[in-house]
Tab-separated table of C-alpha atoms in Angstrom:
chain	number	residue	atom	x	y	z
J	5	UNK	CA	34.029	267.269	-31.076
J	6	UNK	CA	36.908	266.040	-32.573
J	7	UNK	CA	37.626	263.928	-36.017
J	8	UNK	CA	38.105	260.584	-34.072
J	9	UNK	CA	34.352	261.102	-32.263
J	10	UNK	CA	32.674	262.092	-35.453
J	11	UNK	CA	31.027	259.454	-37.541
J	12	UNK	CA	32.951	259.255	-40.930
J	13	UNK	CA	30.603	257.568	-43.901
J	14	UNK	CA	32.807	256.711	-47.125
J	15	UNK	CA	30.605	257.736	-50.362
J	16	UNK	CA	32.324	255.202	-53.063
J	17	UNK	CA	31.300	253.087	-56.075
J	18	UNK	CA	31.314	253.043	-59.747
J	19	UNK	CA	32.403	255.703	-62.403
J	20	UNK	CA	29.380	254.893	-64.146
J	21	UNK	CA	26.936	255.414	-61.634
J	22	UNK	CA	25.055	258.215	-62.886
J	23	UNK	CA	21.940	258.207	-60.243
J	24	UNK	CA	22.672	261.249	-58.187
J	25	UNK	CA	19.525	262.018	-56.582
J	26	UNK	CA	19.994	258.635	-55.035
J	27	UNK	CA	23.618	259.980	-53.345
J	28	UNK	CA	21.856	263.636	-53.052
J	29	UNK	CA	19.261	262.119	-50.986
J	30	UNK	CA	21.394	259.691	-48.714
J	31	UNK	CA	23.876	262.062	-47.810
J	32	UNK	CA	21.046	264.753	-46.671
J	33	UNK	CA	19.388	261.998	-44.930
J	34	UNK	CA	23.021	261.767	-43.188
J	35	UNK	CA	22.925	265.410	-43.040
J	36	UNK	CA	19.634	265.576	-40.988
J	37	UNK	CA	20.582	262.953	-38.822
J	38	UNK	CA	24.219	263.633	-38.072
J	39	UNK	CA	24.932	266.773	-39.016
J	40	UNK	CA	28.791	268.421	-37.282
J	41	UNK	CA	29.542	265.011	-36.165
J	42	UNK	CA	29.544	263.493	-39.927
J	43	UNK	CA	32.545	263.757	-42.310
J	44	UNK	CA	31.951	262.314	-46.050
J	45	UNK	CA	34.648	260.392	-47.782
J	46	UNK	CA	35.575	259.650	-51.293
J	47	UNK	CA	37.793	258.304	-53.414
J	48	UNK	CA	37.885	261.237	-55.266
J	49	UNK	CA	36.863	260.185	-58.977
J	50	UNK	CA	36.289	262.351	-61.387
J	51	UNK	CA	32.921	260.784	-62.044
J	52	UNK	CA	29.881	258.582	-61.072
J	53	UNK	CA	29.452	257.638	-57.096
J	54	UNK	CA	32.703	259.416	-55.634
J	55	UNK	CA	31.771	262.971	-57.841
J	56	UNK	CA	28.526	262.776	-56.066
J	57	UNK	CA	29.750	262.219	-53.172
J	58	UNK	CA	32.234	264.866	-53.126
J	59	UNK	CA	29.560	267.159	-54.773
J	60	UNK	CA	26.700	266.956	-52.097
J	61	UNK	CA	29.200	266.588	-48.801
J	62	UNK	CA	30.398	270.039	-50.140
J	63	UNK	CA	26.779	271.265	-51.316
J	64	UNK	CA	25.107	270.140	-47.854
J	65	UNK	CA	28.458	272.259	-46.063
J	66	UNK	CA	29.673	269.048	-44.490
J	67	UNK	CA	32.975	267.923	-43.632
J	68	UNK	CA	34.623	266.165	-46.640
J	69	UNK	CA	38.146	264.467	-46.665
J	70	UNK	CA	39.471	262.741	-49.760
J	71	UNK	CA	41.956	259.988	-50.411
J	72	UNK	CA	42.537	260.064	-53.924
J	73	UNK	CA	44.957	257.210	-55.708
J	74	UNK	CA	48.655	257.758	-55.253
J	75	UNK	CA	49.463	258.616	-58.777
J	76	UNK	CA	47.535	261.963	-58.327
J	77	UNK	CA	48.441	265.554	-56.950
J	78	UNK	CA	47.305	265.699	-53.126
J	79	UNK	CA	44.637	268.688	-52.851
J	80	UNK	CA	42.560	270.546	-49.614
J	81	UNK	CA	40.509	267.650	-48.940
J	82	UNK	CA	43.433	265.383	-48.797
J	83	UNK	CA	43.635	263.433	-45.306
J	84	UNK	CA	47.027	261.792	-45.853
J	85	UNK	CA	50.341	263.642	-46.444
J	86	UNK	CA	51.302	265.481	-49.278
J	87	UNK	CA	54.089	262.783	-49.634
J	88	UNK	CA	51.777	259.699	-50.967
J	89	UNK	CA	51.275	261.358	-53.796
J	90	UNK	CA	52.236	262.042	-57.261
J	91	UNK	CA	53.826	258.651	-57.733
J	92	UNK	CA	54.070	256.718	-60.789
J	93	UNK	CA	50.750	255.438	-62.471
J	94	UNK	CA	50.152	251.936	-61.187
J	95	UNK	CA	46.750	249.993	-60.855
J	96	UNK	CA	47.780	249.131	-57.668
J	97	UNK	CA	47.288	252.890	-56.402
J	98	UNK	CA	43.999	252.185	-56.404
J	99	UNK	CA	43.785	249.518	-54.540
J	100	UNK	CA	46.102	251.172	-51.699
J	101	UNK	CA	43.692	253.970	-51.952
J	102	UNK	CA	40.491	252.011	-51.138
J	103	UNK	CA	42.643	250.174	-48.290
J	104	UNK	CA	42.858	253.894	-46.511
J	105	UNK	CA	39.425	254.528	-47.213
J	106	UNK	CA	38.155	251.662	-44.866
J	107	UNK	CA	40.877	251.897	-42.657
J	108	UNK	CA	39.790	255.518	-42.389
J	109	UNK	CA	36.069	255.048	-42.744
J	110	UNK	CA	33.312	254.093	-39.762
J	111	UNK	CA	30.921	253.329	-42.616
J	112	UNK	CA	31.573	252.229	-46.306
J	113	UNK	CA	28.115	252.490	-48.752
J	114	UNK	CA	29.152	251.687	-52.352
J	115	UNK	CA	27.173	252.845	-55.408
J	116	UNK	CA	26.425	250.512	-58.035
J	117	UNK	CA	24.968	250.920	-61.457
J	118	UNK	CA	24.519	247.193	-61.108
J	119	UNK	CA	27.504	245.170	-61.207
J	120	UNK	CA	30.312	245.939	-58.687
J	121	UNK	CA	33.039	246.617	-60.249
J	122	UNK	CA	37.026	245.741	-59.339
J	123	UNK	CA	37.257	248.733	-57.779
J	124	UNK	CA	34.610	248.737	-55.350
J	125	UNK	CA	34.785	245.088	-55.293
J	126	UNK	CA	38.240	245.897	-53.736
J	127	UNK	CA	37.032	248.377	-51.061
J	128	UNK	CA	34.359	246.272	-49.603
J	129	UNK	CA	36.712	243.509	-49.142
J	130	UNK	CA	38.741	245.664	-47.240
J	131	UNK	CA	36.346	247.163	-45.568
J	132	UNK	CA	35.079	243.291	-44.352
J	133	UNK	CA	38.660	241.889	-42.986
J	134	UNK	CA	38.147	245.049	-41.064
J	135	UNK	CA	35.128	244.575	-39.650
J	136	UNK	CA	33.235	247.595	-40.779
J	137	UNK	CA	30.093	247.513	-41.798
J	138	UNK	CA	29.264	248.286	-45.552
J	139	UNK	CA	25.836	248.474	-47.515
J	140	UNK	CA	25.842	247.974	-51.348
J	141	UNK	CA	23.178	250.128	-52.929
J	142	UNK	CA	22.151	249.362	-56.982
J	143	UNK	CA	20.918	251.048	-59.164
């Protein structure tokens, strides 16, 4: 089965999000469902919903691809080309970033300590004028 038939669920949400049993137990309910046809994406953070994310995808031996924001190095998980990254800082990376994740993603579930933050806030609305379906999950 190729990338384009397997379901691809973006992982995203706050830095602070700290509840990862909640992300541990979605993504191996995912797991159990899909299994080889699922890939996990993230954002790529360094902490809270995307570190889970990454964490458990890779924990559970599932496909994982990454779009990190342009102003960092591209690594193995990396779906777009080396080229986007490594730019200058600029808080607009981000918000290119999240633009690829729903243009990328089937699925986008956002974890949320309990606000949303810019950030996520950002993705979703992408992810709506696109049409995909997204689920908001607090606390």
């Amino acid at each position: 089965m190729s990338n384009t038939e397997k379901i691809k669920v973006a992982i995203i949400g706050s830095r602070e999000y700290t509840n990862k049993a909640k992300i541990q137990e979605f993504i191996f309910n995912l797991k159990e469902k899909f299994n080889s046809e699922l890939i996990i994406v993230s954002g790529g953070a360094k902490y809270g919903a995307d570190k889970y994310g990454k964490r458990f995808a890779l924990d559970f031996d599932l496909e994982y691809h990454e779009f990190p924001p342009f102003h960092e190095s591209h690594n193995m998980h990396c779906v777009l080309d080396k080229f986007y990254y490594n730019k200058p800082y600029n808080v607009g990376n981000y918000h290119g970033r999240n633009k690829k994740i729903a243009e990328y993603s089937d699925y986008i579930v956002a974890f949320v300590p309990k606000e949303i933050t810019n950030g996520t806030a950002s993705a979703i609305k992408y992810s709506s004028e696109l049409g995909k379906k997204f689920v908001i999950i607090r606390g």
